[in-house]
Short mmCIF file of C-alpha atoms in Angstrom, two decimals:
data_model
loop_
_atom_site.label_atom_id
_atom_site.label_comp_id
_atom_site.label_asym_id
_atom_site.label_seq_id
_atom_site.Cartn_x
_atom_site.Cartn_y
_atom_site.Cartn_z
CA MET A 1 -20.84 5.91 3.14
CA LYS A 2 -20.23 7.91 6.32
CA LYS A 3 -23.89 7.37 7.25
CA ILE A 4 -23.37 3.61 6.97
CA PHE A 5 -20.41 3.83 9.33
CA VAL A 6 -22.36 5.95 11.83
CA LEU A 7 -25.33 3.56 11.77
CA SER A 8 -22.99 0.64 12.35
CA ALA A 9 -21.39 2.39 15.31
CA ILE A 10 -24.81 3.21 16.82
CA ALA A 11 -25.86 -0.41 16.49
CA LEU A 12 -22.65 -1.53 18.18
CA ALA A 13 -23.20 0.85 21.06
CA SER A 14 -26.78 -0.28 21.64
CA PHE A 15 -26.76 -4.04 21.09
CA THR A 16 -25.49 -4.71 24.63
CA THR A 17 -29.07 -4.42 25.88
CA GLN A 18 -30.27 -6.99 23.35
CA ALA A 19 -27.61 -9.70 23.27
CA ASP A 20 -24.60 -11.23 24.93
CA VAL A 21 -21.43 -9.34 24.20
CA ARG A 22 -18.26 -11.15 23.15
CA ILE A 23 -14.99 -9.35 23.84
CA ASN A 24 -11.71 -10.55 22.37
CA GLY A 25 -8.37 -8.89 22.04
CA PHE A 26 -4.88 -9.22 20.71
CA ALA A 27 -1.57 -7.42 21.04
CA ASN A 28 1.83 -7.27 19.39
CA LEU A 29 4.76 -5.98 21.42
CA ILE A 30 7.63 -5.68 18.94
CA GLY A 31 11.06 -4.15 19.35
CA GLY A 32 13.67 -3.63 16.70
CA ILE A 33 17.03 -2.09 15.87
CA THR A 34 19.14 -1.85 12.71
CA THR A 35 22.75 -3.00 12.73
CA SER A 36 23.98 0.25 11.14
CA ASP A 37 23.03 3.92 10.98
CA LYS A 38 20.55 3.18 8.17
CA SER A 39 16.80 2.96 8.80
CA LEU A 40 14.23 0.36 7.77
CA TYR A 41 10.47 0.20 8.40
CA GLY A 42 10.84 3.17 10.78
CA TYR A 43 13.58 1.51 12.87
CA ASP A 44 17.12 2.88 13.16
CA ASP A 45 20.22 2.16 15.24
CA LYS A 46 18.35 3.03 18.44
CA ILE A 47 16.05 0.32 19.74
CA SER A 48 12.35 1.14 19.32
CA PHE A 49 9.13 -0.55 20.41
CA SER A 50 6.64 1.80 18.75
CA GLU A 51 6.83 1.11 15.02
CA GLU A 52 4.86 -2.16 14.87
CA SER A 53 3.47 -2.64 18.38
CA LEU A 54 -0.29 -2.46 18.85
CA PHE A 55 -3.12 -3.34 21.20
CA ALA A 56 -6.63 -4.14 19.97
CA ILE A 57 -10.06 -4.99 21.32
CA GLN A 58 -12.80 -6.61 19.25
CA VAL A 59 -16.40 -6.48 20.45
CA SER A 60 -19.19 -8.46 18.80
CA GLY A 61 -22.67 -9.66 19.56
CA ASP A 62 -25.88 -10.99 18.06
CA ILE A 63 -28.54 -8.39 17.38
CA ASN A 64 -30.97 -11.19 16.52
CA ASN A 65 -30.71 -14.69 15.08
CA LYS A 66 -29.77 -13.26 11.66
CA MET A 67 -27.70 -10.18 12.45
CA THR A 68 -24.45 -9.54 14.31
CA ALA A 69 -22.49 -6.37 14.97
CA THR A 70 -18.72 -6.14 15.22
CA ALA A 71 -16.28 -3.38 16.12
CA GLN A 72 -12.51 -3.43 16.38
CA LEU A 73 -10.61 -0.72 18.22
CA VAL A 74 -6.86 -0.61 17.51
CA ALA A 75 -4.19 1.46 19.27
CA ARG A 76 -0.92 1.54 17.34
CA GLY A 77 2.44 2.50 18.76
CA GLN A 78 3.35 4.53 15.70
CA ASN A 79 0.27 6.69 16.42
CA ASP A 80 1.16 7.16 20.13
CA TYR A 81 -1.40 4.44 20.93
CA ASP A 82 -4.31 6.70 20.05
CA PRO A 83 -7.25 4.27 19.59
CA ASP A 84 -9.08 4.16 16.29
CA PHE A 85 -12.18 2.26 15.15
CA GLU A 86 -10.69 0.38 12.21
CA TRP A 87 -13.68 -1.96 11.91
CA ALA A 88 -17.34 -1.22 12.63
CA TYR A 89 -19.88 -3.20 10.69
CA MET A 90 -23.07 -5.25 10.80
CA THR A 91 -23.45 -8.69 9.22
CA TYR A 92 -26.69 -10.22 7.99
CA LYS A 93 -26.68 -14.01 7.55
CA ALA A 94 -29.03 -14.36 4.59
CA THR A 95 -28.62 -18.15 4.31
CA ASP A 96 -26.37 -20.83 5.74
CA ASN A 97 -23.94 -20.04 2.91
CA LEU A 98 -24.39 -16.32 2.22
CA SER A 99 -23.71 -13.34 4.47
CA VAL A 100 -23.77 -9.59 3.84
CA SER A 101 -21.63 -7.14 5.83
CA VAL A 102 -22.08 -3.35 5.79
CA GLY A 103 -19.93 -0.66 7.40
CA ARG A 104 -16.18 -0.26 7.80
CA LEU A 105 -14.62 -3.64 7.18
CA ARG A 106 -11.49 -5.35 5.96
CA LEU A 107 -10.92 -5.74 2.23
CA PRO A 108 -10.07 -9.39 1.43
CA LEU A 109 -6.96 -8.52 -0.58
CA PHE A 110 -4.54 -11.08 0.81
CA ASN A 111 -4.26 -14.52 2.29
CA TYR A 112 -3.93 -13.02 5.77
CA SER A 113 -6.12 -9.93 5.31
CA ALA A 114 -8.60 -10.81 8.06
CA SER A 115 -5.81 -11.47 10.58
CA LYS A 116 -3.18 -9.06 9.25
CA ASP A 117 -2.85 -7.27 12.61
CA VAL A 118 -3.08 -10.46 14.68
CA GLY A 119 0.57 -11.45 14.88
CA TYR A 120 -0.27 -14.63 16.79
CA SER A 121 -2.06 -16.04 13.71
CA TYR A 122 1.09 -16.48 11.59
CA HIS A 123 4.75 -17.44 11.90
CA TRP A 124 6.25 -14.02 11.06
CA LEU A 125 6.59 -11.09 13.42
CA ASN A 126 4.64 -9.14 10.80
CA THR A 127 3.28 -9.89 7.34
CA PRO A 128 5.74 -9.39 4.42
CA ARG A 129 5.71 -5.68 3.66
CA SER A 130 6.63 -6.02 0.00
CA VAL A 131 3.16 -7.46 -0.59
CA TYR A 132 1.02 -6.39 2.36
CA ASP A 133 2.10 -2.75 2.76
CA VAL A 134 -0.75 -1.05 0.85
CA PRO A 135 -2.80 2.02 1.88
CA PHE A 136 -6.21 0.48 1.23
CA ASN A 137 -6.74 -2.42 3.64
CA ASN A 138 -10.11 -1.22 4.96
CA LEU A 139 -13.29 -0.35 3.07
CA ASP A 140 -16.33 1.75 3.89
CA GLY A 141 -18.98 -0.17 2.03
CA ILE A 142 -20.55 -3.58 1.59
CA ARG A 143 -19.20 -7.12 1.25
CA PHE A 144 -20.96 -10.33 0.16
CA ASP A 145 -19.42 -13.61 1.33
CA TYR A 146 -20.48 -17.01 0.02
CA SER A 147 -19.01 -20.33 1.18
CA ASN A 148 -19.84 -23.92 0.27
CA TYR A 149 -18.45 -27.36 -0.54
CA THR A 150 -18.13 -29.34 -3.73
CA GLY A 151 -16.85 -32.84 -3.22
CA ASP A 152 -13.82 -32.66 -0.92
CA TRP A 153 -13.17 -29.01 -1.78
CA GLU A 154 -14.26 -26.04 0.31
CA TYR A 155 -14.58 -22.72 -1.49
CA ASN A 156 -15.28 -19.10 -0.57
CA LEU A 157 -16.35 -16.27 -2.85
CA SER A 158 -16.41 -12.61 -1.92
CA VAL A 159 -17.59 -9.41 -3.63
CA SER A 160 -16.80 -6.03 -2.05
CA SER A 161 -17.78 -2.50 -3.05
CA GLY A 162 -17.41 0.95 -1.52
CA ALA A 163 -14.70 3.55 -0.90
CA PHE A 164 -11.42 3.85 0.97
CA THR A 165 -8.89 6.42 2.15
CA GLY A 166 -5.35 5.81 3.31
CA PRO A 167 -1.87 7.34 3.69
CA ALA A 168 0.49 7.28 0.70
CA PHE A 169 3.42 9.39 -0.50
CA GLY A 170 3.15 11.75 2.44
CA THR A 171 -0.48 12.58 1.71
CA GLU A 172 -3.83 10.82 1.33
CA ILE A 173 -5.02 8.48 -1.38
CA LYS A 174 -8.74 8.09 -2.00
CA GLY A 175 -10.56 5.34 -3.81
CA ASP A 176 -14.17 5.44 -5.00
CA ASN A 177 -16.32 2.95 -6.89
CA VAL A 178 -14.26 0.10 -5.47
CA VAL A 179 -15.12 -3.35 -6.81
CA LEU A 180 -13.13 -6.33 -5.53
CA LEU A 181 -13.70 -9.99 -6.36
CA SER A 182 -11.93 -12.79 -4.50
CA ALA A 183 -12.14 -16.58 -4.68
CA GLU A 184 -10.54 -19.21 -2.48
CA ALA A 185 -10.54 -22.99 -2.68
CA SER A 186 -8.97 -25.45 -0.23
CA TYR A 187 -8.51 -29.21 -0.15
CA GLU A 188 -7.07 -30.70 3.03
CA TRP A 189 -3.48 -29.33 3.08
CA PHE A 190 -3.69 -27.22 -0.12
CA LYS A 191 -5.19 -23.77 -0.67
CA ILE A 192 -5.32 -21.48 -3.70
CA ARG A 193 -6.65 -17.94 -3.75
CA GLY A 194 -7.14 -15.24 -6.39
CA VAL A 195 -8.31 -11.64 -6.25
CA ALA A 196 -9.00 -8.86 -8.76
CA GLY A 197 -10.25 -5.34 -8.16
CA SER A 198 -10.44 -1.80 -9.45
CA ALA A 199 -11.26 1.67 -8.14
CA LYS A 200 -11.29 5.30 -9.20
CA THR A 201 -8.32 6.66 -7.29
CA SER A 202 -6.95 10.13 -6.51
CA LEU A 203 -3.84 11.40 -4.73
CA ASP A 204 -3.76 14.86 -3.15
CA MET A 205 -0.32 15.83 -4.47
CA ALA A 206 -0.63 19.45 -3.35
CA SER A 207 -0.83 18.39 0.31
CA SER A 208 2.05 15.91 0.16
CA THR A 209 4.92 16.18 2.63
CA SER A 210 7.12 14.04 0.36
CA GLY A 211 10.03 16.09 -0.97
CA SER A 212 9.89 14.51 -4.42
CA LEU A 213 6.15 15.17 -4.81
CA ILE A 214 6.49 18.75 -3.56
CA GLU A 215 9.10 19.40 -6.25
CA ALA A 216 6.96 17.57 -8.82
CA THR A 217 3.91 19.68 -7.97
CA GLN A 218 5.92 22.87 -8.42
CA GLY A 219 7.32 21.59 -11.69
CA LEU A 220 3.90 20.63 -13.03
CA ALA A 221 2.64 24.12 -12.24
CA LEU A 222 5.41 25.47 -14.47
CA VAL A 223 4.58 23.04 -17.29
CA ASN A 224 0.91 23.99 -16.99
CA ALA A 225 1.74 27.71 -17.08
CA PHE A 226 3.37 27.23 -20.47
CA GLY A 227 0.21 25.73 -21.94
CA PHE A 228 0.66 21.98 -21.60
CA SER A 229 -2.42 21.32 -19.49
CA ASN A 230 -3.20 18.03 -21.27
CA LEU A 231 0.17 16.61 -20.24
CA VAL A 232 -0.24 17.87 -16.68
CA ASP A 233 -3.73 16.34 -16.44
CA SER A 234 -2.34 13.01 -17.63
CA LEU A 235 0.52 13.03 -15.13
CA GLN A 236 -1.57 13.95 -12.11
CA TRP A 237 -3.25 11.21 -10.10
CA ASN A 238 -6.84 12.39 -10.20
CA ASP A 239 -9.84 10.09 -10.60
CA ASP A 240 -7.69 7.51 -12.40
CA THR A 241 -8.53 3.82 -12.54
CA GLY A 242 -6.35 1.72 -10.27
CA GLU A 243 -6.20 -2.05 -10.64
CA PHE A 244 -5.17 -4.73 -8.14
CA TYR A 245 -4.50 -8.40 -8.82
CA GLY A 246 -3.34 -11.13 -6.46
CA LEU A 247 -2.68 -14.86 -6.37
CA SER A 248 -1.62 -17.07 -3.47
CA LEU A 249 -0.76 -20.75 -3.05
CA GLN A 250 -0.35 -22.56 0.25
CA VAL A 251 0.71 -26.08 1.23
CA ASP A 252 0.50 -26.90 4.94
CA LYS A 253 1.35 -30.45 6.03
CA PHE A 254 1.46 -29.32 9.68
CA ASP A 255 5.04 -30.56 10.25
CA TRP A 256 6.16 -28.30 7.42
CA PHE A 257 4.62 -25.61 5.22
CA ILE A 258 5.38 -23.54 2.16
CA SER A 259 3.38 -20.71 0.62
CA ALA A 260 3.69 -17.90 -1.90
CA GLU A 261 1.72 -14.78 -2.67
CA MET A 262 2.06 -12.33 -5.54
CA THR A 263 0.36 -9.03 -6.36
CA GLN A 264 0.26 -6.38 -9.06
CA ILE A 265 -0.85 -2.77 -8.61
CA ASP A 266 -1.23 -0.43 -11.58
CA VAL A 267 -2.65 3.05 -12.13
CA ALA A 268 -1.98 3.29 -15.86
CA GLU A 269 -3.42 6.79 -16.29
CA SER A 270 -1.15 8.48 -13.73
CA PHE A 271 2.57 8.98 -13.12
CA ILE A 272 2.86 6.00 -10.77
CA ALA A 273 4.85 2.98 -11.93
CA LYS A 274 3.26 -0.46 -12.10
CA THR A 275 4.36 -2.53 -9.10
CA ASP A 276 4.82 -6.29 -9.04
CA ALA A 277 5.55 -7.97 -5.70
CA TYR A 278 5.73 -11.46 -4.28
CA TYR A 279 7.02 -13.50 -1.39
CA VAL A 280 7.86 -17.16 -0.82
CA THR A 281 8.01 -18.56 2.70
CA ALA A 282 8.71 -22.00 4.16
CA GLY A 283 9.08 -23.41 7.63
CA LEU A 284 9.00 -26.36 10.00
CA ARG A 285 6.96 -27.04 13.13
CA ILE A 286 9.09 -28.85 15.69
CA GLY A 287 7.15 -29.09 18.92
CA ALA A 288 6.70 -25.54 20.21
CA TRP A 289 9.30 -24.18 17.77
CA THR A 290 8.65 -22.85 14.24
CA PRO A 291 11.75 -21.80 12.30
CA SER A 292 11.10 -20.27 8.87
CA VAL A 293 12.68 -18.34 6.05
CA THR A 294 11.00 -15.80 3.73
CA TYR A 295 12.13 -14.14 0.51
CA GLU A 296 10.34 -11.04 -0.81
CA LYS A 297 10.70 -9.09 -4.03
CA SER A 298 9.13 -5.80 -5.16
CA LYS A 299 9.72 -4.09 -8.49
CA SER A 300 8.26 -0.88 -9.92
CA GLU A 301 9.54 -0.37 -13.46
CA PHE A 302 9.73 2.81 -15.52
CA GLN A 303 6.93 3.05 -18.06
CA ASP A 304 7.15 5.22 -21.15
CA LYS A 305 3.76 6.89 -20.70
CA PHE A 306 1.93 9.77 -22.36
CA GLN A 307 4.13 9.97 -25.47
CA PRO A 308 1.56 11.88 -27.62
CA GLN A 309 1.34 14.67 -25.04
CA ILE A 310 5.12 14.70 -24.51
CA GLN A 311 5.83 14.86 -28.25
CA GLN A 312 3.37 17.73 -28.60
CA MET A 313 5.30 19.61 -25.93
CA LEU A 314 8.68 18.84 -27.51
CA SER A 315 7.53 20.18 -30.90
CA THR A 316 6.19 23.47 -29.51
CA GLN A 317 7.83 26.76 -30.50
CA PHE A 318 7.61 29.54 -27.92
CA SER A 319 7.37 33.27 -28.37
CA ALA A 320 10.17 35.58 -27.25
CA GLY A 321 8.04 36.58 -24.25
CA GLN A 322 7.58 32.96 -23.19
CA VAL A 323 11.33 32.34 -23.49
CA ALA A 324 12.01 35.32 -21.24
CA ALA A 325 9.40 34.14 -18.74
CA PHE A 326 10.97 30.68 -18.60
CA ALA A 327 14.48 32.10 -18.21
CA ALA A 328 13.26 33.97 -15.11
CA THR A 329 12.23 30.74 -13.33
CA PRO A 330 14.61 28.72 -11.10
CA ILE A 331 14.77 25.91 -13.67
CA GLY A 332 15.20 28.49 -16.41
CA SER A 333 18.19 29.97 -14.61
CA LEU A 334 19.89 26.57 -14.53
CA VAL A 335 19.14 25.97 -18.21
CA ASP A 336 20.41 29.46 -19.06
CA MET A 337 23.68 28.71 -17.26
CA GLY A 338 24.01 25.58 -19.38
CA VAL A 339 23.43 27.54 -22.58
CA GLN A 340 26.07 30.10 -21.61
CA ALA A 341 28.53 27.34 -20.75
CA GLN A 342 27.99 25.57 -24.08
CA THR A 343 28.31 28.81 -26.08
CA GLN A 344 31.16 30.14 -23.92
CA GLY A 345 29.05 33.11 -22.91
CA ALA A 346 28.17 34.14 -26.46
CA PHE A 347 24.45 33.41 -26.05
CA THR A 348 21.75 33.13 -23.41
CA LEU A 349 18.25 31.68 -23.69
CA THR A 350 16.82 35.09 -24.49
CA THR A 351 19.42 35.98 -27.14
CA LEU A 352 19.17 32.71 -29.01
CA PRO A 353 16.62 32.59 -31.85
CA VAL A 354 13.34 31.13 -30.59
CA THR A 355 13.74 28.27 -33.06
CA GLN A 356 16.83 27.24 -31.06
CA SER A 357 15.72 28.18 -27.55
CA SER A 358 12.31 26.45 -27.77
CA PRO A 359 13.71 22.88 -28.13
CA ILE A 360 16.10 23.56 -25.26
CA ILE A 361 13.25 24.68 -23.02
CA THR A 362 10.88 21.82 -23.87
CA SER A 363 13.68 19.27 -23.48
CA ALA A 364 14.48 20.73 -20.06
CA MET A 365 10.83 20.48 -19.01
CA ASN A 366 10.72 16.89 -20.15
CA ASP A 367 14.03 15.87 -18.56
CA PHE A 368 13.73 17.72 -15.24
CA ILE A 369 9.98 17.59 -14.60
CA VAL A 370 8.10 15.00 -16.66
CA GLN A 371 10.70 12.22 -16.64
CA GLY A 372 11.61 13.06 -13.06
CA LEU A 373 8.02 12.49 -11.97
CA LEU A 374 7.69 9.28 -14.00
CA ASN A 375 10.88 8.00 -12.36
CA SER A 376 9.90 9.06 -8.83
CA THR A 377 8.15 5.76 -8.00
CA VAL A 378 10.60 3.45 -9.77
CA SER A 379 12.12 0.98 -7.30
CA GLU A 380 13.43 -2.56 -6.97
CA ASN A 381 13.92 -4.19 -3.59
CA SER A 382 14.54 -7.67 -2.24
CA VAL A 383 14.16 -8.88 1.34
CA LEU A 384 15.45 -12.03 3.00
CA SER A 385 14.22 -12.90 6.51
CA ALA A 386 14.91 -15.69 8.97
CA SER A 387 12.31 -16.05 11.73
CA LEU A 388 11.81 -18.17 14.81
CA ARG A 389 8.54 -18.64 16.70
CA TYR A 390 8.21 -20.27 20.11
CA ASP A 391 4.74 -21.04 21.48
CA TYR A 392 5.43 -20.23 25.11
CA ASP A 393 1.91 -20.93 26.35
CA THR A 394 -1.67 -21.07 25.16
CA ASN A 395 -2.33 -17.91 23.12
CA ILE A 396 1.20 -16.51 23.63
CA ALA A 397 4.02 -16.67 21.08
CA LEU A 398 7.58 -15.35 21.35
CA LYS A 399 9.30 -14.44 18.09
CA PHE A 400 12.71 -13.41 16.77
CA ASP A 401 13.49 -12.17 13.27
CA VAL A 402 16.52 -11.03 11.28
CA THR A 403 15.75 -9.22 8.01
CA LYS A 404 18.16 -8.09 5.30
CA TYR A 405 16.67 -5.48 2.95
CA THR A 406 18.47 -4.73 -0.32
CA ASN A 407 17.84 -1.80 -2.64
CA ASP A 408 18.68 -3.46 -5.95
CA LEU A 409 18.90 -0.14 -7.82
CA SER A 410 21.49 1.45 -5.54
CA ASN A 411 23.03 -1.87 -4.46
CA SER A 412 22.75 -0.86 -0.81
CA ASP A 413 21.37 -2.88 2.08
CA VAL A 414 20.34 -2.67 5.71
CA THR A 415 19.85 -5.39 8.33
CA LEU A 416 17.08 -5.23 10.92
CA VAL A 417 16.87 -7.33 14.09
CA ARG A 418 13.42 -7.65 15.71
CA PHE A 419 11.94 -9.54 18.62
CA GLY A 420 8.47 -9.59 20.07
CA VAL A 421 5.53 -11.13 21.85
CA ASN A 422 2.20 -11.86 20.15
CA TYR A 423 -0.80 -12.85 22.22
CA VAL A 424 -4.56 -13.13 21.99
CA PHE A 425 -7.19 -13.14 24.72
#
C-alpha cells in the first residue's frame, strides 16, 4: 500500500510537464472559548485559534484523457500548521459512469466526507463531532465509483478497499482488509444515503498515553501472569473485526433544509463498547443569512462480553504460592487490606484457606481490571448547537456558533462559543 502512495506522489510531481495544473485551496480560521473553566474539543476558558483552524491546497491535473492525479496538502493548527499530504491519488475514468481511484483518498463514510475539511461547503463551523469524529477518514487503497440515472433519480455507488491508520485513545489504531460499500440516491430536493463496512482492526494499547489504558494494560499483564491468557486475548484489541454502518436523509428546499445522519461502530471481539450516534439539523436561508440549530447524541453502552472466559477465571482455585504472589502486587495489597478490615485483623489473604482466598482474588481481578476495562469506553453525551452563517462575499462565509455539550452520565455540561471565517479559492 505504501508503494501505491509513493507512485501516486511521483505521478503528481511529474504531471506538470504533461498537462495543465489546477490549483484550488480552502481555509478555516476558527476561534473559540468556553464559558467556564471546563474544556471542550480542545478549547478552554482562554481563547484559542489553533484547535480547528486549517489551511489547505489541492492540486490536480489530467495525465491523459482518461487519467487525472490529485493531491491535497493540509496544514492544521492543532499540529502547529505542519503540512501533511492527506490525499494523493490517481483516478482512471474507465467509462462515462465508472471511475477507479488508487492511492491515499477519502473514505466515503458520511454525507460530507468529501468536503469534511471545507467549512465553506456547509452551514456549521465544523461537522457534528458526535458522528464525524472517527480516526479512519482516509484510506490507502482503491475506490470504485459508479454514477448513473434511472428516471428522475440520480444514484451513486462506491466500493472501497485498503488499509488505514489513525489516532485513537492516545495511541494508534490500524485497520487492514477494509471493505466499505456506500450507496446514494437523490431526487430533486431529497437525498438518501447508506454505508456499511468492516475491517480487521488493532489498537496499540502498550503505547497509549491515555491514563485509563495505561492502567488497563498493567492490569491485563497481571491477569495474564495468573494464567488467564484466553481472557486477556479476548479483551485486547488485536486483529479484531470492526464494523461501521451509516444512514443519512436530507431534504433541501433551498429556503429551508433539514437533514439527519446516524452511525454505529462496533468491535464486538474487543473491550470497546458499541457506539451509536446521530444528529438532526435544520435551518433557513434568508438572503445572505443562514441560521440553524443542530442536536447530536452519542451513546456507548456497557456490554456483558466474554462471560465464558470470565466464569472460568472466577471458578479457578489458586495455590498458596499464587495467593502469596498476588498479595505482593499493588492490587493485592489493597485487597489484603480489605480482608483484614472485614476480619478485624484476624486473617490476611495468605492466612485464609485457598478455598476462601481464591474467590476473593478472582473477584478482585474481575471487578478492578476486567470490568474496569469494559467500562472504560462507556459514555453518553448530547450536544445542542445554534449556528449562524453570513455569506459576506463570493467564496467567503462568516460564522458564529454556540454549543452546549452535556455528559449525560455525570450530568455535567460545558458551553463553547466559536466564531470563524471559511473561504475557498
